[in-house]
Structure formats: structure tokens, C-alpha cells
Amino acid sequence: MSKVLVLYYSTYGHIETLAQAVTEGARSAGAQVDLKRVPETVPTELAQSAHFKLDQKAPVATVAEMENYDAIIIGAPTRFGRMPGQMASFLDQAGGLWMRGALHGKVGGAFTSSATQHGGQEVTLFSIITNLMHFGMLIVGLPYSHQGQSRMDEIVGGSPYGATTIAGSKGERSPSASELDGARFQGMLIAQTANKLFAA
């Protein structure tokens, strides 16, 4: 079966929670899945004063290990309609992988969060997806076969471009059951796609 990396950056834990759901979904498809995060670039004192969630259990990834996976699913929160600097800095260091075409043909996907319903989720997803396409990866989103993203009886994240959650302006909202279902669905679909492409 395929080998999948769920790679994320999470400031307050919302993306960390979605990443865990994506991981569950990929594992349900029989993939070998590693959950890792990118390094924090904000000085520790500043991060502590801003109440960043610094006790995350996932190990910190290195750029070099990305080529060891058949699929890479990247999650990061929205920062003013784009991915945050922590994730951008990590991906900016992948020039050597890009030069060698080390990620060509691998499967990729993206997931995100924002404070509000219209806080730039889809633009952030595209900012991640753009990087993956430059790496030569094949993109799998969250299709409407996951019907939970179309529900009208509650506020819900989700996009055909990737799983999302709405965190609230003060980070007070946790990912809902529907949003976690979407993350699991996308993780499962990406792993199934990688399984088909990289079956022995």
C-alpha cells in the first residue's frame, strides 16, 4: 500500500485536529501514514504570549523526507487569505526536490481553516495547491461525493478544493463532526488514489 505524509502547521490546534482526522481517513484506506508538522518560526516568548498551542505531539518534519512518500497532504490555517509564513518557509526550502523532480507524479491535497466563513479558505487552499502543482503532483480535493459540505442546517466548512473548518474570530470554535468527516473523507480518497497509482 501507499505511504502518506500528513504535513501541517497549526497555531491554536484547529488544523492539528483536522490533520488527525485526515490521518484517520488515510489509514482507513490501508495506507501507511505519518503525521508531522513544520517548525514554528515565531520566537518562543512571542508564541507563548499569544497563547500558541506549543505542546503538539506530532514530530517536526524535514524537507528532505518529503520524497519518501507517495502522497503528501498539507494543512495550514489562513493568514490574510494565504498560507502562513511557517508553511511557506518550509515549502520554499524544497527547491532541491523541485530541481530533481523528486515529487513528480505523487498525490497531493490541501486543507485549511479560517476565523470566519468568508475568511479566504479557498484562496489559502489554492496557495497550497499551487506549490504542489509546481512540484508536479496530482491534486485530489474534497469532491461533492462528500455531501456533508453541502448541508444547510448548520455552519460548515468544506470546499471541492479541500477540507476546511471555521475557527471563530477568537478561535473559540472547534472543528465540527461534519468538518472532521470531510477531513477523513479527503484523507481516505487521497490514500485510495495513491494506492491505485503505486500498487506493487
mmCIF file with all atom_site columns, C-alpha atoms in Angstrom:
data_model
loop_
_atom_site.group_PDB
_atom_site.id
_atom_site.type_symbol
_atom_site.label_atom_id
_atom_site.label_alt_id
_atom_site.label_comp_id
_atom_site.label_asym_id
_atom_site.label_entity_id
_atom_site.label_seq_id
_atom_site.pdbx_PDB_ins_code
_atom_site.Cartn_x
_atom_site.Cartn_y
_atom_site.Cartn_z
_atom_site.occupancy
_atom_site.B_iso_or_equiv
_atom_site.pdbx_formal_charge
_atom_site.auth_seq_id
_atom_site.auth_comp_id
_atom_site.auth_asym_id
_atom_site.auth_atom_id
_atom_site.pdbx_PDB_model_num
ATOM 1   C CA . MET A 1 1   ? 0.000   0.000  0.000   1.00 0.00 ? 1   MET A CA 1
ATOM 2   C CA . SER A 1 2   ? 0.955   3.626  -0.345  1.00 0.00 ? 2   SER A CA 1
ATOM 3   C CA . LYS A 1 3   ? 2.942   5.752  2.077   1.00 0.00 ? 3   LYS A CA 1
ATOM 4   C CA . VAL A 1 4   ? 1.258   9.043  3.014   1.00 0.00 ? 4   VAL A CA 1
ATOM 5   C CA . LEU A 1 5   ? 2.568   12.137 4.795   1.00 0.00 ? 5   LEU A CA 1
ATOM 6   C CA . VAL A 1 6   ? 0.075   14.434 6.511   1.00 0.00 ? 6   VAL A CA 1
ATOM 7   C CA . LEU A 1 7   ? 2.089   17.623 6.966   1.00 0.00 ? 7   LEU A CA 1
ATOM 8   C CA . TYR A 1 8   ? 0.623   20.566 8.847   1.00 0.00 ? 8   TYR A CA 1
ATOM 9   C CA . TYR A 1 9   ? 1.134   23.825 10.667  1.00 0.00 ? 9   TYR A CA 1
ATOM 10  C CA . SER A 1 10  ? -1.291  24.724 13.463  1.00 0.00 ? 10  SER A CA 1
ATOM 11  C CA . THR A 1 11  ? -1.200  27.827 15.633  1.00 0.00 ? 11  THR A CA 1
ATOM 12  C CA . TYR A 1 12  ? -4.068  27.129 18.025  1.00 0.00 ? 12  TYR A CA 1
ATOM 13  C CA . GLY A 1 13  ? -4.858  23.461 17.388  1.00 0.00 ? 13  GLY A CA 1
ATOM 14  C CA . HIS A 1 14  ? -7.665  23.647 14.827  1.00 0.00 ? 14  HIS A CA 1
ATOM 15  C CA . ILE A 1 15  ? -5.501  22.404 11.948  1.00 0.00 ? 15  ILE A CA 1
ATOM 16  C CA . GLU A 1 16  ? -3.867  19.869 14.262  1.00 0.00 ? 16  GLU A CA 1
ATOM 17  C CA . THR A 1 17  ? -7.327  18.395 14.909  1.00 0.00 ? 17  THR A CA 1
ATOM 18  C CA . LEU A 1 18  ? -8.174  18.338 11.188  1.00 0.00 ? 18  LEU A CA 1
ATOM 19  C CA . ALA A 1 19  ? -4.782  16.744 10.458  1.00 0.00 ? 19  ALA A CA 1
ATOM 20  C CA . GLN A 1 20  ? -5.560  13.939 12.881  1.00 0.00 ? 20  GLN A CA 1
ATOM 21  C CA . ALA A 1 21  ? -8.853  13.309 11.063  1.00 0.00 ? 21  ALA A CA 1
ATOM 22  C CA . VAL A 1 22  ? -7.112  13.346 7.658   1.00 0.00 ? 22  VAL A CA 1
ATOM 23  C CA . THR A 1 23  ? -4.660  10.798 9.065   1.00 0.00 ? 23  THR A CA 1
ATOM 24  C CA . GLU A 1 24  ? -7.504  8.576  10.271  1.00 0.00 ? 24  GLU A CA 1
ATOM 25  C CA . GLY A 1 25  ? -9.108  8.695  6.831   1.00 0.00 ? 25  GLY A CA 1
ATOM 26  C CA . ALA A 1 26  ? -5.892  7.790  5.028   1.00 0.00 ? 26  ALA A CA 1
ATOM 27  C CA . ARG A 1 27  ? -5.250  4.902  7.411   1.00 0.00 ? 27  ARG A CA 1
ATOM 28  C CA . SER A 1 28  ? -8.787  3.608  6.832   1.00 0.00 ? 28  SER A CA 1
ATOM 29  C CA . ALA A 1 29  ? -7.781  3.078  3.186   1.00 0.00 ? 29  ALA A CA 1
ATOM 30  C CA . GLY A 1 30  ? -4.893  0.867  4.275   1.00 0.00 ? 30  GLY A CA 1
ATOM 31  C CA . ALA A 1 31  ? -2.100  3.386  3.738   1.00 0.00 ? 31  ALA A CA 1
ATOM 32  C CA . GLN A 1 32  ? 0.946   3.753  5.943   1.00 0.00 ? 32  GLN A CA 1
ATOM 33  C CA . VAL A 1 33  ? 0.542   7.287  7.297   1.00 0.00 ? 33  VAL A CA 1
ATOM 34  C CA . ASP A 1 34  ? 2.905   9.625  9.126   1.00 0.00 ? 34  ASP A CA 1
ATOM 35  C CA . LEU A 1 35  ? 1.575   12.763 10.813  1.00 0.00 ? 35  LEU A CA 1
ATOM 36  C CA . LYS A 1 36  ? 4.197   15.535 11.057  1.00 0.00 ? 36  LYS A CA 1
ATOM 37  C CA . ARG A 1 37  ? 4.328   19.291 11.476  1.00 0.00 ? 37  ARG A CA 1
ATOM 38  C CA . VAL A 1 38  ? 6.563   22.040 10.170  1.00 0.00 ? 38  VAL A CA 1
ATOM 39  C CA . PRO A 1 39  ? 8.831   24.041 12.512  1.00 0.00 ? 39  PRO A CA 1
ATOM 40  C CA . GLU A 1 40  ? 7.479   27.042 14.378  1.00 0.00 ? 40  GLU A CA 1
ATOM 41  C CA . THR A 1 41  ? 9.277   30.203 13.269  1.00 0.00 ? 41  THR A CA 1
ATOM 42  C CA . VAL A 1 42  ? 7.769   32.624 15.781  1.00 0.00 ? 42  VAL A CA 1
ATOM 43  C CA . PRO A 1 43  ? 10.067  33.313 18.776  1.00 0.00 ? 43  PRO A CA 1
ATOM 44  C CA . THR A 1 44  ? 9.014   31.214 21.774  1.00 0.00 ? 44  THR A CA 1
ATOM 45  C CA . GLU A 1 45  ? 8.292   34.188 24.056  1.00 0.00 ? 45  GLU A CA 1
ATOM 46  C CA . LEU A 1 46  ? 6.025   35.771 21.453  1.00 0.00 ? 46  LEU A CA 1
ATOM 47  C CA . ALA A 1 47  ? 4.277   32.461 20.734  1.00 0.00 ? 47  ALA A CA 1
ATOM 48  C CA . GLN A 1 48  ? 3.673   31.913 24.448  1.00 0.00 ? 48  GLN A CA 1
ATOM 49  C CA . SER A 1 49  ? 2.312   35.430 24.956  1.00 0.00 ? 49  SER A CA 1
ATOM 50  C CA . ALA A 1 50  ? -0.074  34.899 22.032  1.00 0.00 ? 50  ALA A CA 1
ATOM 51  C CA . HIS A 1 51  ? -1.189  31.536 23.500  1.00 0.00 ? 51  HIS A CA 1
ATOM 52  C CA . PHE A 1 52  ? 0.034   29.393 20.587  1.00 0.00 ? 52  PHE A CA 1
ATOM 53  C CA . LYS A 1 53  ? -0.526  25.678 21.125  1.00 0.00 ? 53  LYS A CA 1
ATOM 54  C CA . LEU A 1 54  ? 3.086   24.617 21.561  1.00 0.00 ? 54  LEU A CA 1
ATOM 55  C CA . ASP A 1 55  ? 2.538   21.150 23.068  1.00 0.00 ? 55  ASP A CA 1
ATOM 56  C CA . GLN A 1 56  ? 1.720   19.347 19.822  1.00 0.00 ? 56  GLN A CA 1
ATOM 57  C CA . LYS A 1 57  ? 2.783   15.701 19.790  1.00 0.00 ? 57  LYS A CA 1
ATOM 58  C CA . ALA A 1 58  ? 3.496   15.305 16.072  1.00 0.00 ? 58  ALA A CA 1
ATOM 59  C CA . PRO A 1 59  ? 7.227   15.245 15.258  1.00 0.00 ? 59  PRO A CA 1
ATOM 60  C CA . VAL A 1 60  ? 8.748   18.043 13.195  1.00 0.00 ? 60  VAL A CA 1
ATOM 61  C CA . ALA A 1 61  ? 9.290   17.126 9.541   1.00 0.00 ? 61  ALA A CA 1
ATOM 62  C CA . THR A 1 62  ? 12.289  17.812 7.341   1.00 0.00 ? 62  THR A CA 1
ATOM 63  C CA . VAL A 1 63  ? 12.070  18.906 3.729   1.00 0.00 ? 63  VAL A CA 1
ATOM 64  C CA . ALA A 1 64  ? 14.307  16.061 2.543   1.00 0.00 ? 64  ALA A CA 1
ATOM 65  C CA . GLU A 1 65  ? 11.937  13.335 3.728   1.00 0.00 ? 65  GLU A CA 1
ATOM 66  C CA . MET A 1 66  ? 9.055   14.538 1.527   1.00 0.00 ? 66  MET A CA 1
ATOM 67  C CA . GLU A 1 67  ? 10.334  12.492 -1.396  1.00 0.00 ? 67  GLU A CA 1
ATOM 68  C CA . ASN A 1 68  ? 9.930   9.289  0.616   1.00 0.00 ? 68  ASN A CA 1
ATOM 69  C CA . TYR A 1 69  ? 6.126   9.433  0.349   1.00 0.00 ? 69  TYR A CA 1
ATOM 70  C CA . ASP A 1 70  ? 3.631   8.541  -2.388  1.00 0.00 ? 70  ASP A CA 1
ATOM 71  C CA . ALA A 1 71  ? 1.189   11.220 -1.217  1.00 0.00 ? 71  ALA A CA 1
ATOM 72  C CA . ILE A 1 72  ? 1.538   14.442 0.762   1.00 0.00 ? 72  ILE A CA 1
ATOM 73  C CA . ILE A 1 73  ? -1.479  16.174 2.305   1.00 0.00 ? 73  ILE A CA 1
ATOM 74  C CA . ILE A 1 74  ? -0.738  19.678 3.558   1.00 0.00 ? 74  ILE A CA 1
ATOM 75  C CA . GLY A 1 75  ? -2.768  21.616 6.090   1.00 0.00 ? 75  GLY A CA 1
ATOM 76  C CA . ALA A 1 76  ? -2.309  25.183 7.280   1.00 0.00 ? 76  ALA A CA 1
ATOM 77  C CA . PRO A 1 77  ? -4.555  27.966 8.584   1.00 0.00 ? 77  PRO A CA 1
ATOM 78  C CA . THR A 1 78  ? -5.487  31.041 6.615   1.00 0.00 ? 78  THR A CA 1
ATOM 79  C CA . ARG A 1 79  ? -3.398  34.156 7.184   1.00 0.00 ? 79  ARG A CA 1
ATOM 80  C CA . PHE A 1 80  ? -4.903  37.133 5.373   1.00 0.00 ? 80  PHE A CA 1
ATOM 81  C CA . GLY A 1 81  ? -6.103  34.932 2.514   1.00 0.00 ? 81  GLY A CA 1
ATOM 82  C CA . ARG A 1 82  ? -2.962  32.832 2.101   1.00 0.00 ? 82  ARG A CA 1
ATOM 83  C CA . MET A 1 83  ? -0.957  30.151 3.843   1.00 0.00 ? 83  MET A CA 1
ATOM 84  C CA . PRO A 1 84  ? 1.044   31.289 6.898   1.00 0.00 ? 84  PRO A CA 1
ATOM 85  C CA . GLY A 1 85  ? 4.741   32.044 6.750   1.00 0.00 ? 85  GLY A CA 1
ATOM 86  C CA . GLN A 1 86  ? 5.671   28.905 8.677   1.00 0.00 ? 86  GLN A CA 1
ATOM 87  C CA . MET A 1 87  ? 4.349   26.614 5.948   1.00 0.00 ? 87  MET A CA 1
ATOM 88  C CA . ALA A 1 88  ? 5.535   28.874 3.119   1.00 0.00 ? 88  ALA A CA 1
ATOM 89  C CA . SER A 1 89  ? 9.047   28.931 4.595   1.00 0.00 ? 89  SER A CA 1
ATOM 90  C CA . PHE A 1 90  ? 9.116   25.146 4.799   1.00 0.00 ? 90  PHE A CA 1
ATOM 91  C CA . LEU A 1 91  ? 7.971   24.691 1.198   1.00 0.00 ? 91  LEU A CA 1
ATOM 92  C CA . ASP A 1 92  ? 10.350  27.406 -0.001  1.00 0.00 ? 92  ASP A CA 1
ATOM 93  C CA . GLN A 1 93  ? 13.199  25.157 1.111   1.00 0.00 ? 93  GLN A CA 1
ATOM 94  C CA . ALA A 1 94  ? 12.124  22.391 -1.305  1.00 0.00 ? 94  ALA A CA 1
ATOM 95  C CA . GLY A 1 95  ? 13.969  23.856 -4.291  1.00 0.00 ? 95  GLY A CA 1
ATOM 96  C CA . GLY A 1 96  ? 16.315  20.878 -4.447  1.00 0.00 ? 96  GLY A CA 1
ATOM 97  C CA . LEU A 1 97  ? 13.371  18.459 -4.635  1.00 0.00 ? 97  LEU A CA 1
ATOM 98  C CA . TRP A 1 98  ? 11.821  20.631 -7.350  1.00 0.00 ? 98  TRP A CA 1
ATOM 99  C CA . MET A 1 99  ? 15.046  20.728 -9.366  1.00 0.00 ? 99  MET A CA 1
ATOM 100 C CA . ARG A 1 100 ? 15.327  16.929 -9.307  1.00 0.00 ? 100 ARG A CA 1
ATOM 101 C CA . GLY A 1 101 ? 11.627  16.354 -9.975  1.00 0.00 ? 101 GLY A CA 1
ATOM 102 C CA . ALA A 1 102 ? 11.578  14.284 -6.797  1.00 0.00 ? 102 ALA A CA 1
ATOM 103 C CA . LEU A 1 103 ? 7.846   14.837 -6.209  1.00 0.00 ? 103 LEU A CA 1
ATOM 104 C CA . HIS A 1 104 ? 6.644   14.371 -9.809  1.00 0.00 ? 104 HIS A CA 1
ATOM 105 C CA . GLY A 1 105 ? 3.579   12.167 -10.069 1.00 0.00 ? 105 GLY A CA 1
ATOM 106 C CA . LYS A 1 106 ? 2.949   11.954 -6.337  1.00 0.00 ? 106 LYS A CA 1
ATOM 107 C CA . VAL A 1 107 ? -0.552  12.659 -4.998  1.00 0.00 ? 107 VAL A CA 1
ATOM 108 C CA . GLY A 1 108 ? -1.226  15.875 -3.110  1.00 0.00 ? 108 GLY A CA 1
ATOM 109 C CA . GLY A 1 109 ? -4.028  17.603 -1.284  1.00 0.00 ? 109 GLY A CA 1
ATOM 110 C CA . ALA A 1 110 ? -4.696  20.573 0.990   1.00 0.00 ? 110 ALA A CA 1
ATOM 111 C CA . PHE A 1 111 ? -6.848  21.503 3.962   1.00 0.00 ? 111 PHE A CA 1
ATOM 112 C CA . THR A 1 112 ? -7.242  24.720 5.926   1.00 0.00 ? 112 THR A CA 1
ATOM 113 C CA . SER A 1 113 ? -9.117  26.812 8.475   1.00 0.00 ? 113 SER A CA 1
ATOM 114 C CA . SER A 1 114 ? -10.141 30.433 8.827   1.00 0.00 ? 114 SER A CA 1
ATOM 115 C CA . ALA A 1 115 ? -11.675 32.597 11.523  1.00 0.00 ? 115 ALA A CA 1
ATOM 116 C CA . THR A 1 116 ? -14.844 33.352 9.539   1.00 0.00 ? 116 THR A CA 1
ATOM 117 C CA . GLN A 1 117 ? -16.949 31.741 6.824   1.00 0.00 ? 117 GLN A CA 1
ATOM 118 C CA . HIS A 1 118 ? -15.559 34.130 4.228   1.00 0.00 ? 118 HIS A CA 1
ATOM 119 C CA . GLY A 1 119 ? -12.040 34.451 5.564   1.00 0.00 ? 119 GLY A CA 1
ATOM 120 C CA . GLY A 1 120 ? -10.188 33.252 2.463   1.00 0.00 ? 120 GLY A CA 1
ATOM 121 C CA . GLN A 1 121 ? -10.287 29.477 2.813   1.00 0.00 ? 121 GLN A CA 1
ATOM 122 C CA . GLU A 1 122 ? -10.384 28.709 -0.903  1.00 0.00 ? 122 GLU A CA 1
ATOM 123 C CA . VAL A 1 123 ? -7.583  31.164 -1.713  1.00 0.00 ? 123 VAL A CA 1
ATOM 124 C CA . THR A 1 124 ? -5.476  29.549 1.003   1.00 0.00 ? 124 THR A CA 1
ATOM 125 C CA . LEU A 1 125 ? -6.184  26.101 -0.414  1.00 0.00 ? 125 LEU A CA 1
ATOM 126 C CA . PHE A 1 126 ? -5.092  27.350 -3.828  1.00 0.00 ? 126 PHE A CA 1
ATOM 127 C CA . SER A 1 127 ? -1.924  28.854 -2.342  1.00 0.00 ? 127 SER A CA 1
ATOM 128 C CA . ILE A 1 128 ? -1.017  25.374 -1.076  1.00 0.00 ? 128 ILE A CA 1
ATOM 129 C CA . ILE A 1 129 ? -2.205  23.574 -4.214  1.00 0.00 ? 129 ILE A CA 1
ATOM 130 C CA . THR A 1 130 ? -0.152  25.948 -6.399  1.00 0.00 ? 130 THR A CA 1
ATOM 131 C CA . ASN A 1 131 ? 3.009   24.786 -4.632  1.00 0.00 ? 131 ASN A CA 1
ATOM 132 C CA . LEU A 1 132 ? 2.053   21.141 -5.063  1.00 0.00 ? 132 LEU A CA 1
ATOM 133 C CA . MET A 1 133 ? 1.403   21.611 -8.772  1.00 0.00 ? 133 MET A CA 1
ATOM 134 C CA . HIS A 1 134 ? 4.779   23.288 -9.219  1.00 0.00 ? 134 HIS A CA 1
ATOM 135 C CA . PHE A 1 135 ? 6.252   20.161 -7.639  1.00 0.00 ? 135 PHE A CA 1
ATOM 136 C CA . GLY A 1 136 ? 4.495   18.111 -10.349 1.00 0.00 ? 136 GLY A CA 1
ATOM 137 C CA . MET A 1 137 ? 1.992   16.492 -8.023  1.00 0.00 ? 137 MET A CA 1
ATOM 138 C CA . LEU A 1 138 ? -1.512  15.229 -8.835  1.00 0.00 ? 138 LEU A CA 1
ATOM 139 C CA . ILE A 1 139 ? -4.176  17.018 -6.787  1.00 0.00 ? 139 ILE A CA 1
ATOM 140 C CA . VAL A 1 140 ? -7.136  15.390 -5.043  1.00 0.00 ? 140 VAL A CA 1
ATOM 141 C CA . GLY A 1 141 ? -9.642  17.665 -3.331  1.00 0.00 ? 141 GLY A CA 1
ATOM 142 C CA . LEU A 1 142 ? -12.877 17.064 -1.460  1.00 0.00 ? 142 LEU A CA 1
ATOM 143 C CA . PRO A 1 143 ? -15.485 16.264 -4.142  1.00 0.00 ? 143 PRO A CA 1
ATOM 144 C CA . TYR A 1 144 ? -19.206 16.699 -3.657  1.00 0.00 ? 144 TYR A CA 1
ATOM 145 C CA . SER A 1 145 ? -19.466 12.958 -3.159  1.00 0.00 ? 145 SER A CA 1
ATOM 146 C CA . HIS A 1 146 ? -18.825 14.073 0.415   1.00 0.00 ? 146 HIS A CA 1
ATOM 147 C CA . GLN A 1 147 ? -22.295 15.516 0.810   1.00 0.00 ? 147 GLN A CA 1
ATOM 148 C CA . GLY A 1 148 ? -21.641 16.947 4.264   1.00 0.00 ? 148 GLY A CA 1
ATOM 149 C CA . GLN A 1 149 ? -20.067 20.072 2.806   1.00 0.00 ? 149 GLN A CA 1
ATOM 150 C CA . SER A 1 150 ? -23.373 20.930 1.101   1.00 0.00 ? 150 SER A CA 1
ATOM 151 C CA . ARG A 1 151 ? -25.564 20.827 4.191   1.00 0.00 ? 151 ARG A CA 1
ATOM 152 C CA . MET A 1 152 ? -27.618 23.910 5.026   1.00 0.00 ? 152 MET A CA 1
ATOM 153 C CA . ASP A 1 153 ? -28.777 23.100 8.544   1.00 0.00 ? 153 ASP A CA 1
ATOM 154 C CA . GLU A 1 154 ? -25.569 24.265 10.206  1.00 0.00 ? 154 GLU A CA 1
ATOM 155 C CA . ILE A 1 155 ? -22.485 26.367 9.568   1.00 0.00 ? 155 ILE A CA 1
ATOM 156 C CA . VAL A 1 156 ? -19.984 24.036 7.979   1.00 0.00 ? 156 VAL A CA 1
ATOM 157 C CA . GLY A 1 157 ? -16.625 24.260 6.266   1.00 0.00 ? 157 GLY A CA 1
ATOM 158 C CA . GLY A 1 158 ? -15.552 22.304 3.235   1.00 0.00 ? 158 GLY A CA 1
ATOM 159 C CA . SER A 1 159 ? -14.726 23.059 -0.358  1.00 0.00 ? 159 SER A CA 1
ATOM 160 C CA . PRO A 1 160 ? -14.205 20.994 -3.506  1.00 0.00 ? 160 PRO A CA 1
ATOM 161 C CA . TYR A 1 161 ? -10.567 22.092 -3.199  1.00 0.00 ? 161 TYR A CA 1
ATOM 162 C CA . GLY A 1 162 ? -10.071 20.600 0.265   1.00 0.00 ? 162 GLY A CA 1
ATOM 163 C CA . ALA A 1 163 ? -11.410 20.074 3.770   1.00 0.00 ? 163 ALA A CA 1
ATOM 164 C CA . THR A 1 164 ? -11.803 23.162 5.957   1.00 0.00 ? 164 THR A CA 1
ATOM 165 C CA . THR A 1 165 ? -13.031 24.320 9.332   1.00 0.00 ? 165 THR A CA 1
ATOM 166 C CA . ILE A 1 166 ? -14.183 27.662 10.710  1.00 0.00 ? 166 ILE A CA 1
ATOM 167 C CA . ALA A 1 167 ? -12.348 28.535 13.922  1.00 0.00 ? 167 ALA A CA 1
ATOM 168 C CA . GLY A 1 168 ? -14.194 31.663 15.041  1.00 0.00 ? 168 GLY A CA 1
ATOM 169 C CA . SER A 1 169 ? -12.761 35.133 15.442  1.00 0.00 ? 169 SER A CA 1
ATOM 170 C CA . LYS A 1 170 ? -11.293 34.198 18.848  1.00 0.00 ? 170 LYS A CA 1
ATOM 171 C CA . GLY A 1 171 ? -10.518 30.579 17.996  1.00 0.00 ? 171 GLY A CA 1
ATOM 172 C CA . GLU A 1 172 ? -13.467 29.517 20.118  1.00 0.00 ? 172 GLU A CA 1
ATOM 173 C CA . ARG A 1 173 ? -14.988 27.045 17.656  1.00 0.00 ? 173 ARG A CA 1
ATOM 174 C CA . SER A 1 174 ? -13.625 23.504 17.344  1.00 0.00 ? 174 SER A CA 1
ATOM 175 C CA . PRO A 1 175 ? -13.960 21.525 14.100  1.00 0.00 ? 175 PRO A CA 1
ATOM 176 C CA . SER A 1 176 ? -17.475 20.117 13.862  1.00 0.00 ? 176 SER A CA 1
ATOM 177 C CA . ALA A 1 177 ? -18.379 16.479 13.273  1.00 0.00 ? 177 ALA A CA 1
ATOM 178 C CA . SER A 1 178 ? -19.231 17.312 9.646   1.00 0.00 ? 178 SER A CA 1
ATOM 179 C CA . GLU A 1 179 ? -15.899 19.055 9.106   1.00 0.00 ? 179 GLU A CA 1
ATOM 180 C CA . LEU A 1 180 ? -13.979 16.154 10.635  1.00 0.00 ? 180 LEU A CA 1
ATOM 181 C CA . ASP A 1 181 ? -15.930 13.755 8.416   1.00 0.00 ? 181 ASP A CA 1
ATOM 182 C CA . GLY A 1 182 ? -14.827 15.819 5.415   1.00 0.00 ? 182 GLY A CA 1
ATOM 183 C CA . ALA A 1 183 ? -11.195 15.659 6.501   1.00 0.00 ? 183 ALA A CA 1
ATOM 184 C CA . ARG A 1 184 ? -11.428 11.874 6.930   1.00 0.00 ? 184 ARG A CA 1
ATOM 185 C CA . PHE A 1 185 ? -13.092 11.553 3.543   1.00 0.00 ? 185 PHE A CA 1
ATOM 186 C CA . GLN A 1 186 ? -10.364 13.546 1.803   1.00 0.00 ? 186 GLN A CA 1
ATOM 187 C CA . GLY A 1 187 ? -7.621  11.586 3.563   1.00 0.00 ? 187 GLY A CA 1
ATOM 188 C CA . MET A 1 188 ? -9.250  8.318  2.542   1.00 0.00 ? 188 MET A CA 1
ATOM 189 C CA . LEU A 1 189 ? -9.682  9.440  -1.069  1.00 0.00 ? 189 LEU A CA 1
ATOM 190 C CA . ILE A 1 190 ? -6.080  10.597 -1.394  1.00 0.00 ? 190 ILE A CA 1
ATOM 191 C CA . ALA A 1 191 ? -4.793  7.318  0.062   1.00 0.00 ? 191 ALA A CA 1
ATOM 192 C CA . GLN A 1 192 ? -7.048  5.292  -2.238  1.00 0.00 ? 192 GLN A CA 1
ATOM 193 C CA . THR A 1 193 ? -5.743  7.270  -5.215  1.00 0.00 ? 193 THR A CA 1
ATOM 194 C CA . ALA A 1 194 ? -2.131  6.725  -4.155  1.00 0.00 ? 194 ALA A CA 1
ATOM 195 C CA . ASN A 1 195 ? -2.833  3.020  -3.594  1.00 0.00 ? 195 ASN A CA 1
ATOM 196 C CA . LYS A 1 196 ? -4.039  2.706  -7.181  1.00 0.00 ? 196 LYS A CA 1
ATOM 197 C CA . LEU A 1 197 ? -1.109  4.628  -8.608  1.00 0.00 ? 197 LEU A CA 1
ATOM 198 C CA . PHE A 1 198 ? 1.619   2.976  -6.578  1.00 0.00 ? 198 PHE A CA 1
ATOM 199 C CA . ALA A 1 199 ? 0.299   -0.560 -6.131  1.00 0.00 ? 199 ALA A CA 1
ATOM 200 C CA . ALA A 1 200 ? 3.127   -3.085 -6.414  1.00 0.00 ? 200 ALA A CA 1
#
